[in-house]
Coordinates of C-alpha atoms in Angstrom, one line a residue:
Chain A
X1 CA -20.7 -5.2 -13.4
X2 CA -19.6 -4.2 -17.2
X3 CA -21.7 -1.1 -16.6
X4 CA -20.4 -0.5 -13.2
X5 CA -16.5 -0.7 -14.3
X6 CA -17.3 1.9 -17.3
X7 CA -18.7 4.2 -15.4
X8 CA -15.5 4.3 -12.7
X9 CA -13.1 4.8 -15.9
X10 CA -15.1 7.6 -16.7
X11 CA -15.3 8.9 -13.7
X12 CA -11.7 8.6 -13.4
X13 CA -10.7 10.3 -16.3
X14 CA -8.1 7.9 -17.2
X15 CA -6.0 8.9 -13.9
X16 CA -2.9 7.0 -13.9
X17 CA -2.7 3.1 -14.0
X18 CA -6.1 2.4 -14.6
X19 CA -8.2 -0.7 -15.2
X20 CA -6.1 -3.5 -17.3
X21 CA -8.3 -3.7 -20.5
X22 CA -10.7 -6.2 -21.2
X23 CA -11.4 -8.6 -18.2
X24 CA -14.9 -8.3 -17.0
X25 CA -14.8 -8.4 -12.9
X26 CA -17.1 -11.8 -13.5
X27 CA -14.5 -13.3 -15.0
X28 CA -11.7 -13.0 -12.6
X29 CA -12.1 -15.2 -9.6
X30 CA -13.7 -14.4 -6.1
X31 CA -10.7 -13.1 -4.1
X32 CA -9.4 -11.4 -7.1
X33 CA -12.3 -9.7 -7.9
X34 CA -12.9 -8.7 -4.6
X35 CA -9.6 -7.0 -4.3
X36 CA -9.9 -5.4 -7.4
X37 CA -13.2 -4.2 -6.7
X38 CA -12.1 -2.9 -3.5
X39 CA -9.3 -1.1 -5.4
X40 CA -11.3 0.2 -8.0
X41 CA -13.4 1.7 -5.2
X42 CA -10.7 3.5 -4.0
X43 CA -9.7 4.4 -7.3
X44 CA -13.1 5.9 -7.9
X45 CA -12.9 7.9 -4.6
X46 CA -9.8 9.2 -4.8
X47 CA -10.9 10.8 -8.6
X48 CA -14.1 11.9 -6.8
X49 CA -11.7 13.7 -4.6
X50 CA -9.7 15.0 -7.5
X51 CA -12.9 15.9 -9.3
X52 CA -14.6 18.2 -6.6
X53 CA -11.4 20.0 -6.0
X54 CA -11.2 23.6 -7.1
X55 CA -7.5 23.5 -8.5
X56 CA -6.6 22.1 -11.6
X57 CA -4.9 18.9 -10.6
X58 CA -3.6 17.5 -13.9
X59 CA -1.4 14.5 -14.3
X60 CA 1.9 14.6 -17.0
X61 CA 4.3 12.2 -18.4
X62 CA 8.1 12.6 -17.5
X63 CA 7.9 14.2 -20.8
X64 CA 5.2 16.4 -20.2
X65 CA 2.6 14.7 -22.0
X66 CA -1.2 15.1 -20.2
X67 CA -2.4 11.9 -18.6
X68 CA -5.4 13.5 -16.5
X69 CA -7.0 16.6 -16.6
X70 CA -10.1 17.3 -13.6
X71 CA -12.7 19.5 -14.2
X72 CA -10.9 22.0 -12.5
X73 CA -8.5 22.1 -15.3
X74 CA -11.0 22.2 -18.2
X75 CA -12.5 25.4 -16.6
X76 CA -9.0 26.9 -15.7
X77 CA -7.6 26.4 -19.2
X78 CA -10.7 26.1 -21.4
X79 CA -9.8 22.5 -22.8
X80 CA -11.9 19.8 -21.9
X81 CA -10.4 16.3 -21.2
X82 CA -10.6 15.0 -24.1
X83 CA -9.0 18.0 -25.7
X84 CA -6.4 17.9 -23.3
X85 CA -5.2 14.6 -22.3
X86 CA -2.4 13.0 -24.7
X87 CA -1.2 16.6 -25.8
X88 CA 1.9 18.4 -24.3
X89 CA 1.0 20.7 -21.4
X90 CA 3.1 23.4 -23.1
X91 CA 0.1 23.7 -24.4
X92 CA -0.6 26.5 -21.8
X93 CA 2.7 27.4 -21.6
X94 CA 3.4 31.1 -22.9
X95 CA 7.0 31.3 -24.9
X96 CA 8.4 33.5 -22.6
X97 CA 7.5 30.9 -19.8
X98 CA 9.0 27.6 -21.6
X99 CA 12.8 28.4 -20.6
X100 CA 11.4 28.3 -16.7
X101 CA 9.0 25.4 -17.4
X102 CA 11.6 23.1 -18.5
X103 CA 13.5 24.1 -16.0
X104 CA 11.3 23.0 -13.3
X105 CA 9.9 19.9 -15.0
X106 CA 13.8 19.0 -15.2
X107 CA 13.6 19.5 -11.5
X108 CA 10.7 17.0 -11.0
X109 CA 11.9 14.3 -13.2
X110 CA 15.1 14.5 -10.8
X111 CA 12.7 14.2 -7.4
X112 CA 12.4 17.4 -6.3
X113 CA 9.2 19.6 -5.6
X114 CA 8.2 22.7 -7.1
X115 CA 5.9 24.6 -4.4
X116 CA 3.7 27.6 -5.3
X117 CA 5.6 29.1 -8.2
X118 CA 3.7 31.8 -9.6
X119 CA 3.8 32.1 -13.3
X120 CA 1.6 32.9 -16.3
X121 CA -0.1 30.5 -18.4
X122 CA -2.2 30.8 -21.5
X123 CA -5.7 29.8 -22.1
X124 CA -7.5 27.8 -24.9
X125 CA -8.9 31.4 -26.6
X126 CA -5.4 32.6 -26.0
X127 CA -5.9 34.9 -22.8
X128 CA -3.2 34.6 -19.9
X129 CA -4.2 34.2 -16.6
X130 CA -1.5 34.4 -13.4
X131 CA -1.4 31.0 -11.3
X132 CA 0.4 29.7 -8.8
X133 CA 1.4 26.2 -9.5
X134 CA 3.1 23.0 -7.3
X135 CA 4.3 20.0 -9.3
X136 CA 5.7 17.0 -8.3
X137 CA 6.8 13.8 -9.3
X138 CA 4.6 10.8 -8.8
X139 CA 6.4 7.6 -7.7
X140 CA 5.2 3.9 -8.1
X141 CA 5.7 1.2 -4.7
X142 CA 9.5 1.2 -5.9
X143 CA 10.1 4.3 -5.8
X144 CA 11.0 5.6 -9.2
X145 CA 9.4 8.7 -10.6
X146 CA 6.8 7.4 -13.5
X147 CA 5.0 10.8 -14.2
X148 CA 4.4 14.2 -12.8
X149 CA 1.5 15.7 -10.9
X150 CA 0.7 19.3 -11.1
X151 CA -1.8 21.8 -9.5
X152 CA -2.8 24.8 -9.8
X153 CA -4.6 28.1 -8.6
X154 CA -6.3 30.9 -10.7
X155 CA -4.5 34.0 -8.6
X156 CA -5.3 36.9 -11.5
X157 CA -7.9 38.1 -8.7
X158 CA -4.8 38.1 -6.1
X159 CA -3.0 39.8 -8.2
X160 CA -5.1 42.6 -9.7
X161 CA -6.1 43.1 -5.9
X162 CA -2.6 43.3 -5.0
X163 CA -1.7 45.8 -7.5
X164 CA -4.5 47.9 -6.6
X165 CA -3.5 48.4 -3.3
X166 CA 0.0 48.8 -4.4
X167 CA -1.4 52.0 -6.1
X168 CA -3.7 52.9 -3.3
X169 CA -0.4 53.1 -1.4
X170 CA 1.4 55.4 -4.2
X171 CA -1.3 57.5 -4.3
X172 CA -1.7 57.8 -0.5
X173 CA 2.5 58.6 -0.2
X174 CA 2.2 61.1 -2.8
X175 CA -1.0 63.3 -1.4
X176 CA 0.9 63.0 2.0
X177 CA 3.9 64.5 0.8
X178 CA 1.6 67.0 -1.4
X179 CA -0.1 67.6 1.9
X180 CA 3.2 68.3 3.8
X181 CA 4.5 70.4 1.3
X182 CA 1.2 72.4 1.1
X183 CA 1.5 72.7 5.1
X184 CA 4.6 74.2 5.0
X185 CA 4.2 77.0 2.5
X186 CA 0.7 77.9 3.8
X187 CA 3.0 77.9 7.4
X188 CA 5.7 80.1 5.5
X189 CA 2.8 82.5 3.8
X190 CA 0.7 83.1 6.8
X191 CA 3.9 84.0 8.9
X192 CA 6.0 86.3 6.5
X193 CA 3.4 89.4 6.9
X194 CA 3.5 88.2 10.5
X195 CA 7.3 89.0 10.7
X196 CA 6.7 92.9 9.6
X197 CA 3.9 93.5 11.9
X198 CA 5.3 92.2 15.3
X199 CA 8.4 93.6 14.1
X200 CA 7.9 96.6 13.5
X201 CA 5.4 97.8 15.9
X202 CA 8.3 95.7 18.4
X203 CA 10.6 98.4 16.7
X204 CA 8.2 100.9 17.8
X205 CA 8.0 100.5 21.0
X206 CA 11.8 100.6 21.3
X207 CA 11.5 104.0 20.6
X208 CA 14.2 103.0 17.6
X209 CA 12.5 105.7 15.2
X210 CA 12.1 107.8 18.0
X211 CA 10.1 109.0 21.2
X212 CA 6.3 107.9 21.7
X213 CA 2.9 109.8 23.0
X214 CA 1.6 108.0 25.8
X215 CA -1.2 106.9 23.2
X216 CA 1.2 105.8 20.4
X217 CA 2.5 103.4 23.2
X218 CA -0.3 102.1 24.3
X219 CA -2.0 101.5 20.9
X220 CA 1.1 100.2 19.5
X221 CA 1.1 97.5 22.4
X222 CA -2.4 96.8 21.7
X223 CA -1.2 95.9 17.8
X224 CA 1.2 93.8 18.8
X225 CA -0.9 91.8 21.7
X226 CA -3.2 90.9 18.6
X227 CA -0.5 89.8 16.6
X228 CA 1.1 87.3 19.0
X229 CA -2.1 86.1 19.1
X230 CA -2.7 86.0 15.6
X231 CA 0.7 83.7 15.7
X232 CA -0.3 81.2 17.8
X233 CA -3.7 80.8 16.3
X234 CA -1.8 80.1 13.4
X235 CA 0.8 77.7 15.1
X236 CA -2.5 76.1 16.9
X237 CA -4.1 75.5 13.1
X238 CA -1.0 73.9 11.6
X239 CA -0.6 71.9 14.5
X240 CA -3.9 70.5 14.3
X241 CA -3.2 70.2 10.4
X242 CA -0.4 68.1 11.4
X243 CA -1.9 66.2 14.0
X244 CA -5.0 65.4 11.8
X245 CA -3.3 64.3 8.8
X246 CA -1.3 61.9 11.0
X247 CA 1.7 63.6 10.4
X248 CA 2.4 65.4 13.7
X249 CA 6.2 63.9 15.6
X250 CA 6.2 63.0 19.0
X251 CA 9.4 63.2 20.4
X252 CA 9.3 60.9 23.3
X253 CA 12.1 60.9 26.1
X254 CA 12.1 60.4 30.0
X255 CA 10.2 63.6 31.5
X256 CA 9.8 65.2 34.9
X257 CA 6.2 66.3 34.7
X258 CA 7.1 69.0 37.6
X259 CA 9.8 70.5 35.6
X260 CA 7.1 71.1 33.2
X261 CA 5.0 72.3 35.6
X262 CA 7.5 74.7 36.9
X263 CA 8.4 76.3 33.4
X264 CA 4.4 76.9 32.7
X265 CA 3.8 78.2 36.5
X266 CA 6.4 81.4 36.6
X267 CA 5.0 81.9 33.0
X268 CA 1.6 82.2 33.7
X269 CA 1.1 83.1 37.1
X270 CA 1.9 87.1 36.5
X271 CA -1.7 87.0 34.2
X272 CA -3.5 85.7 37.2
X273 CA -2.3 87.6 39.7
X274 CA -2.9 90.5 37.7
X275 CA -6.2 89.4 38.0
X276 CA -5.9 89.3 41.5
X277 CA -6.1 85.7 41.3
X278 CA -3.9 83.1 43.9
X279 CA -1.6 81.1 41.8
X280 CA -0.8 77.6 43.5
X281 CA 1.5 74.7 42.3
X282 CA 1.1 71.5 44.2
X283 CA 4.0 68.8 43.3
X284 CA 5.2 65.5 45.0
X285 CA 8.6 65.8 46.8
X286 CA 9.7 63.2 44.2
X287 CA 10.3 63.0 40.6
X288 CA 7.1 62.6 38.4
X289 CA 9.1 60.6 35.4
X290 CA 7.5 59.5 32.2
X291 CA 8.2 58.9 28.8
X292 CA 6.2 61.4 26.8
X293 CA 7.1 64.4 24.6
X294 CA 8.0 67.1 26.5
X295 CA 6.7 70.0 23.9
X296 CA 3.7 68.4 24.0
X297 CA 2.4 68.4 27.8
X298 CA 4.1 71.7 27.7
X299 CA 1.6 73.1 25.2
X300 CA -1.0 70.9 26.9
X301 CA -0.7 72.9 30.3
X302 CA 0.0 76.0 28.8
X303 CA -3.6 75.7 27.1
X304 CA -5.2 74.2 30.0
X305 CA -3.8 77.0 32.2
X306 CA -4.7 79.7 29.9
X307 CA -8.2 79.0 30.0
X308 CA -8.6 78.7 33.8
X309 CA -6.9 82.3 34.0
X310 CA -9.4 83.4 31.4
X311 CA -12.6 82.0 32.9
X312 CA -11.7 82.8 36.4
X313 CA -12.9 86.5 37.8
X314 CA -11.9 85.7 41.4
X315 CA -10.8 82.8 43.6
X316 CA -7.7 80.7 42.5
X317 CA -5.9 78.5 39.9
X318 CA -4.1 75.7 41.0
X319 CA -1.8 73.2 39.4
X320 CA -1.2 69.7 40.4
X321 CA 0.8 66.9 39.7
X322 CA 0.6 63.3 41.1
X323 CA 1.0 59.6 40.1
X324 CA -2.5 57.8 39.9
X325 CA -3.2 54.5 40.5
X326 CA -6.0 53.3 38.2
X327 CA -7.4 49.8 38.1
X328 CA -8.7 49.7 34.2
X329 CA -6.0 51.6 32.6
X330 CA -2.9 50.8 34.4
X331 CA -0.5 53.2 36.1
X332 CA -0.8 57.1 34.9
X333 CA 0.2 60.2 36.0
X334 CA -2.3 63.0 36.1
X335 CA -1.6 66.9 35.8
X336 CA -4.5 68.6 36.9
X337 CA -5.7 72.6 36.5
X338 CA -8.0 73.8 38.8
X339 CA -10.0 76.4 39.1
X340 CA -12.3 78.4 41.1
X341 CA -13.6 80.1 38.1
X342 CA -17.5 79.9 36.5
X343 CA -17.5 76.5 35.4
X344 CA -19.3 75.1 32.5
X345 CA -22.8 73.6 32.2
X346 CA -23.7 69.8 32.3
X347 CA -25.5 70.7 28.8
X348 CA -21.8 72.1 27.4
X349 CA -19.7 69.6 28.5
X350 CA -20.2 66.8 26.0
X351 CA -18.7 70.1 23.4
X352 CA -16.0 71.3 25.3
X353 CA -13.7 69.3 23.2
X354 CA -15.1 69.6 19.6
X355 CA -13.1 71.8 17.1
X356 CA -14.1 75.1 16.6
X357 CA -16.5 74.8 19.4
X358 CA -16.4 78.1 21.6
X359 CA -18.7 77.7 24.5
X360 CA -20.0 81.2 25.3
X361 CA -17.8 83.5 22.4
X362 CA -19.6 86.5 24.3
X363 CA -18.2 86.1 27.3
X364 CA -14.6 85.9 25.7
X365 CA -13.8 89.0 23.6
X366 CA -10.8 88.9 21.7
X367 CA -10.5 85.2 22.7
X368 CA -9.5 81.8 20.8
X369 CA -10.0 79.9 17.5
X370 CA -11.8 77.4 19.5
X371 CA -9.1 75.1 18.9
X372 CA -7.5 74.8 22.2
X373 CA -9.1 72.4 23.9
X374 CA -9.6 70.2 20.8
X375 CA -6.3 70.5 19.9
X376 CA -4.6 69.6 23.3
X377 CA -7.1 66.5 23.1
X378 CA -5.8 65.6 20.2
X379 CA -2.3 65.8 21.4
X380 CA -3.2 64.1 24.6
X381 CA -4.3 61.4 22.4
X382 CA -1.1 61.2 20.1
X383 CA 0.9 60.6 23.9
X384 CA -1.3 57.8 25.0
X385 CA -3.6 59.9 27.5
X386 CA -6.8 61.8 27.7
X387 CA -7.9 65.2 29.1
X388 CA -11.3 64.6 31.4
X389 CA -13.4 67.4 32.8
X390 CA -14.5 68.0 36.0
X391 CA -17.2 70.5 37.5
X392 CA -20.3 72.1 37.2
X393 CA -21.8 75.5 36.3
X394 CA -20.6 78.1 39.2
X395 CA -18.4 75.8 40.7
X396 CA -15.0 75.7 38.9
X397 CA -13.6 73.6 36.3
X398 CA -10.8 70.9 36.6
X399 CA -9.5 69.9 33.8
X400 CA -7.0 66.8 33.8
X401 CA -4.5 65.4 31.9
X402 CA -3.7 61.4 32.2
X403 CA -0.8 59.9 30.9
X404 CA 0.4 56.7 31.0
X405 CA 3.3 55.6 33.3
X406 CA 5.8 54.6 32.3
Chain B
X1 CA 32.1 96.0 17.7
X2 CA 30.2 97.0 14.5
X3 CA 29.7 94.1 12.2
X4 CA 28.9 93.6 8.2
X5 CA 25.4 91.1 7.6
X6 CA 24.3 89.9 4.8
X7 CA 20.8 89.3 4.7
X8 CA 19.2 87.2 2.3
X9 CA 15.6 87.4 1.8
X10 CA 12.9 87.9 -0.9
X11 CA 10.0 89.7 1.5
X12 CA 11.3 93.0 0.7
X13 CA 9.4 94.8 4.1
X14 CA 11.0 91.8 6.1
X15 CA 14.1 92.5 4.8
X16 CA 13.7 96.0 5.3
X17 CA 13.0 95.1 9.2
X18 CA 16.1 93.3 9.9
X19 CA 18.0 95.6 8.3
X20 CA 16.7 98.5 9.7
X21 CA 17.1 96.9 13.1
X22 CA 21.1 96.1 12.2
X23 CA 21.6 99.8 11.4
X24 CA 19.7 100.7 14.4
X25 CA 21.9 98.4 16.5
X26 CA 25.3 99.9 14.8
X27 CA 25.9 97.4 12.6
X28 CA 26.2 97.8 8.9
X29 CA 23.4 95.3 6.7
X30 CA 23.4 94.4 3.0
X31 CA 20.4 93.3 1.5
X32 CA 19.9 90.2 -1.0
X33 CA 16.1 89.2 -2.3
X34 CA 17.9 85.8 -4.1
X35 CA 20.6 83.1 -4.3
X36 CA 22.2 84.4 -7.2
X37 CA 22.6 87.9 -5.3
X38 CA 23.4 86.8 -2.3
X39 CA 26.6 85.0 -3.8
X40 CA 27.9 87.8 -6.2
X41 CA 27.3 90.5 -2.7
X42 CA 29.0 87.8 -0.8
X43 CA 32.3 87.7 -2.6
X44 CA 32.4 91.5 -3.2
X45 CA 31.8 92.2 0.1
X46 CA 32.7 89.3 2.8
X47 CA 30.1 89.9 5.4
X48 CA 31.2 88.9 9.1
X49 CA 27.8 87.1 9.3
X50 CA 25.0 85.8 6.5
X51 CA 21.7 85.5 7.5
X52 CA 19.6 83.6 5.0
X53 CA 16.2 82.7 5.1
X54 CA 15.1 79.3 4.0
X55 CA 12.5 79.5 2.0
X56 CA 13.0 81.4 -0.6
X57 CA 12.3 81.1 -4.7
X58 CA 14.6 79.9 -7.3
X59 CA 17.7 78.7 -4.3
X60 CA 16.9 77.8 -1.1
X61 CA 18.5 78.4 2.0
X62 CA 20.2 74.9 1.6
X63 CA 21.9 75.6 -1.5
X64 CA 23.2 78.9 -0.9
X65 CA 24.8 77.4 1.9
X66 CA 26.2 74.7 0.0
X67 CA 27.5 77.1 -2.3
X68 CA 29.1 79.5 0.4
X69 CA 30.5 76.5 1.8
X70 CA 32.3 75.2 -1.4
X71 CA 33.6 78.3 -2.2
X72 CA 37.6 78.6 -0.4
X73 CA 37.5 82.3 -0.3
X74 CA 33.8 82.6 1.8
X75 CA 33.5 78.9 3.5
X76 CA 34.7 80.8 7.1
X77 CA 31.8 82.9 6.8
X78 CA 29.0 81.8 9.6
X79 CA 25.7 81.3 8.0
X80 CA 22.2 81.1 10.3
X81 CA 19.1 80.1 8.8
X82 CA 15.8 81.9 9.2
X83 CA 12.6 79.9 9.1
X84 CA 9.2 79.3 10.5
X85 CA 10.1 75.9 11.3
X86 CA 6.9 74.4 9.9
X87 CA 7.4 71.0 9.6
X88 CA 8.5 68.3 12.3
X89 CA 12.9 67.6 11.5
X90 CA 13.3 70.7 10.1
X91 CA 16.2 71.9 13.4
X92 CA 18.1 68.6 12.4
X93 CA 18.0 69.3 8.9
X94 CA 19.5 73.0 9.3
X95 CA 21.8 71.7 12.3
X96 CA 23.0 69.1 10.4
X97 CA 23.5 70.8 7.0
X98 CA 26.0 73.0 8.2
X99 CA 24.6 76.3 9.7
X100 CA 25.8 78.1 12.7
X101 CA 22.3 78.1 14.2
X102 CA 19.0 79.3 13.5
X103 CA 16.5 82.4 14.1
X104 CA 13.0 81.3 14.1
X105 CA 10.2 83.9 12.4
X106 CA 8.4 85.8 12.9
X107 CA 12.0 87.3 14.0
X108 CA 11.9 88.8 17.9
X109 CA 12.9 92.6 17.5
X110 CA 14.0 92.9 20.6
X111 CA 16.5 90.2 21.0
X112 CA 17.2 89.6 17.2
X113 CA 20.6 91.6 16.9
X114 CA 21.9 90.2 20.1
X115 CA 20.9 86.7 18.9
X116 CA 22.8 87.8 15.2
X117 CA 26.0 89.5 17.1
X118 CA 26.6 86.0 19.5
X119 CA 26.9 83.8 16.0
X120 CA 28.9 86.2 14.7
X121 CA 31.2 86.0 17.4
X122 CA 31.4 82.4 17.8
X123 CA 34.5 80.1 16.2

């Protein structure tokens, strides 16, 4: 029994209001000592739970003078137990801390709770760690605060992680803006010799300096072709620049989809039919409204379009515009370009979207970057849609864009 | 009616397009390759119209407008900006600092004049 009732104390640590000294449990009589034993069995639990917990729980006077200290505490602070209890706790206090510590303990002796106050505290060699600490007062059956109970948490690992991605973050900002400032001189650059050759040869071809061979004309025209084309490869690689690096704007605002559709149609349908293509438009009666960015499904179209013209000898283009029903995704719209034109190979079509990718360059003389297709993906992506491809070599190629309605 | 342009720009063979395509036009054209030009020519000749590209070294487009714009005796002059339009805000941020409009580049021989006379003309 003697042996038993050591151990417990030791066990306990000393935590508050422990054993009265000296009477043996075989000397009290039975219902006494079977309430006490009962009480120093909970006793013992409860420090068992205070023992096996991972914060420093750590018992005080109202005066701040250690009472209990678990094995939390000794590894936290580097003091064991017997180092720690019956010495201040400002012990572990840094100087600069002691205004704010007895501030709070002030607090506590007055029954109030301090909850999670992160702080700095110093260790037995002297380093600083960051915790986060709750303290509050501990009250006996009447009521009145006899001591004060503190916990805390090792958060240096919280914090350094904290502060790393708060740098991470920095860091990010700053290349972004780096990159945005980067993307618009290499914009400004690559257009400036721009401005002298299309204008120019556009002066030229005014006949501004003065009269033109048949053969000055037509070479002249032939300069400036390639240059507008040069432009919008550039435009296409800044675009994708901007869409890539996350910094591209959508501007998004109710749409018609057939006014789109009707701005892309008159523009486009003089190529075909110089090709001696048909040019058809297919629209609802009704309005097609979305919310979408407008420049966007312009360019879209304008791209898909392009193309069909391109890769279409004979036959027709057409270009549709309806709502679609869809059971997975939810209500969309779809704008469709078809064409009668070679179409493109079950083997090709997993590439027809990749960057750079040119299916058959030899078929295309003077044609794209490659970037088109990839590029309008990309953008169909930033709007909340998808192009899809339809068809198979020698048959045509449709090529649709889905949006989401609304 | 003829009109007098200042034309600020530091790509000397640009600048020697727009200017070539005022005079062609009728209109007379006075070339600046800086800020610090474009001010002095400014006051000692009080253009109808300045056209000033943004980007340009030392003062940008911004500040030369601010400075045209704090001066009394050249604040009624219209200015239009000249960019690429690279980046995503930039027609808000010219709008909304004070120019008359904008002409995007590469400039559009044909129309460019017109596009110059109609800001001139505006109140």
């Amino acid at each position: 029994m003697r042996d038993k009732t050591a151990i417990l104390r030791s066990q306990s640590r000393g935590a508050s209001a422990g054993n009265p000294p000296g009477r043996a449990l075989q000397d009290l009589n039975p219902d006494e000592a079977s309430l006490r034993a009962q009480s120093q069995e909970a006793r013992a639990r409860l420090a068992a739970i205070v023992e096996s917990s991972d914060d420093a729980i750590i018992g005080q006077t109202l005066e701040g003078v250690i009472t209990s200290w678990n094995g939390a505490a000794e590894r936290l602070y580097g003091y064991t137990a017997e180092e720690a209890i019956g010495n201040p706790i400002t012990l572990t206090v840094p100087p600069e801390r002691m205004d704010e510590f007895r501030g709070y303990l002030d607090r506590v002796r007055h029954g109030e709770r301090v909850d999670h106050l992160e702080t700095i505290r110093v260790r037995k060699d002297g380093s600083r760690l960051d915790v986060s600490i709750t303290v509050s007062p501990i009250r006996d059956e009447a009521g009145t605060i006899i001591g004060v109970s503190k916990s805390a948490r090792d958060i240096t690992e919280r914090r350094r992680f904290e502060a790393e991605l708060w740098r991470k973050n920095i860091e990010l900002e700053i290349a972004g803006h780096a990159n945005d400032a980067f993307l618009a001189s290499i914009s400004h650059e690559l257009r400036t010799p721009l401005n002298s050759i299309i204008g120019f040869t556009g002066t030229l071809l005014m006949k501004l300096p003065g009269d033109l061979t048949e053969a000055q004309d037509r070479q002249l025209q032939l300069i400036q072709v390639n240059a507008r084309h040069l432009l919008s490869l550039i435009n296409d690689l800044l675009n994708l620049a901007k869409v890539r690096s996350g910094k591209a704007e959508v501007q998004v605002e109710p749409v018609d989809l057939r006014e789109i559709v009707e701005e892309v149609a008159p523009t486009l349908r003089p190529a075909a039919e110089a090709k001696g293509l048909r040019f058809e438009v297919s629209l609802p009666p009704e309005p097609l409204q979305i919310q979408t960015d407008r420049r966007s499904v312009f360019q879209i179209l304008m791209n898909l379009t392009t193309n069909a013209i391109k890769f279409t000898a004979s036959g027709l283009i057409r270009i549709e515009a309806e709502r679609v029903e869809r059971t997975s995704r939810g209500p969309e719209v779809a704008l469709r370009v078809v064409d009668t034109g070679r179409g493109i190979a079950t083997a090709d079509q997993k590439r027809l979207f990749r960057a750079f990718e040119q299916l058959h360059p030899e078929l295309d003389p003077g044609a794209g970057s490659g970037l088109g297709l990839h590029l309008s993906q990309r953008m169909a992506g930033l709007l909340g849609g998808r192009i899809e491809f339809q068809g198979e070599l020698g048959l045509g190629s449709t090529f649709t864009l889905f949006l989401p309605e609304p | 009616m003829s009109i007098r342009v200042l034309v600020v720009e530091d790509d000397p063979d640009s600048l020697e397009l727009m200017t070539y395509l005022f005079h062609a036009f009728g209109h007379e054209a006075i070339g600046a390759g800086s800020g610090d030009a474009a001010l002095s020519l400014a006051l000692s000749t009080r253009p109808d119209l300045i056209l000033c590209d943004l980007r340009l070294p030392g003062m940008d487009g911004f500040e030369i407008l601010s400075r045209i714009k704090s001066d009394p005796s050249l604040q009624s002059i219209p200015v239009v900006a000249v960019t690429a339009y690279a980046m995503p805000g930039d027609r808000e941020r010219v709008m909304s600092a004070g120019f008359r409009g904008y002409v995007t580049k590469p400039i559009d021989p044909q129309t460019f004049v017109r596009q110059a006379e109609e800001f001139s003309a505006r109140v």
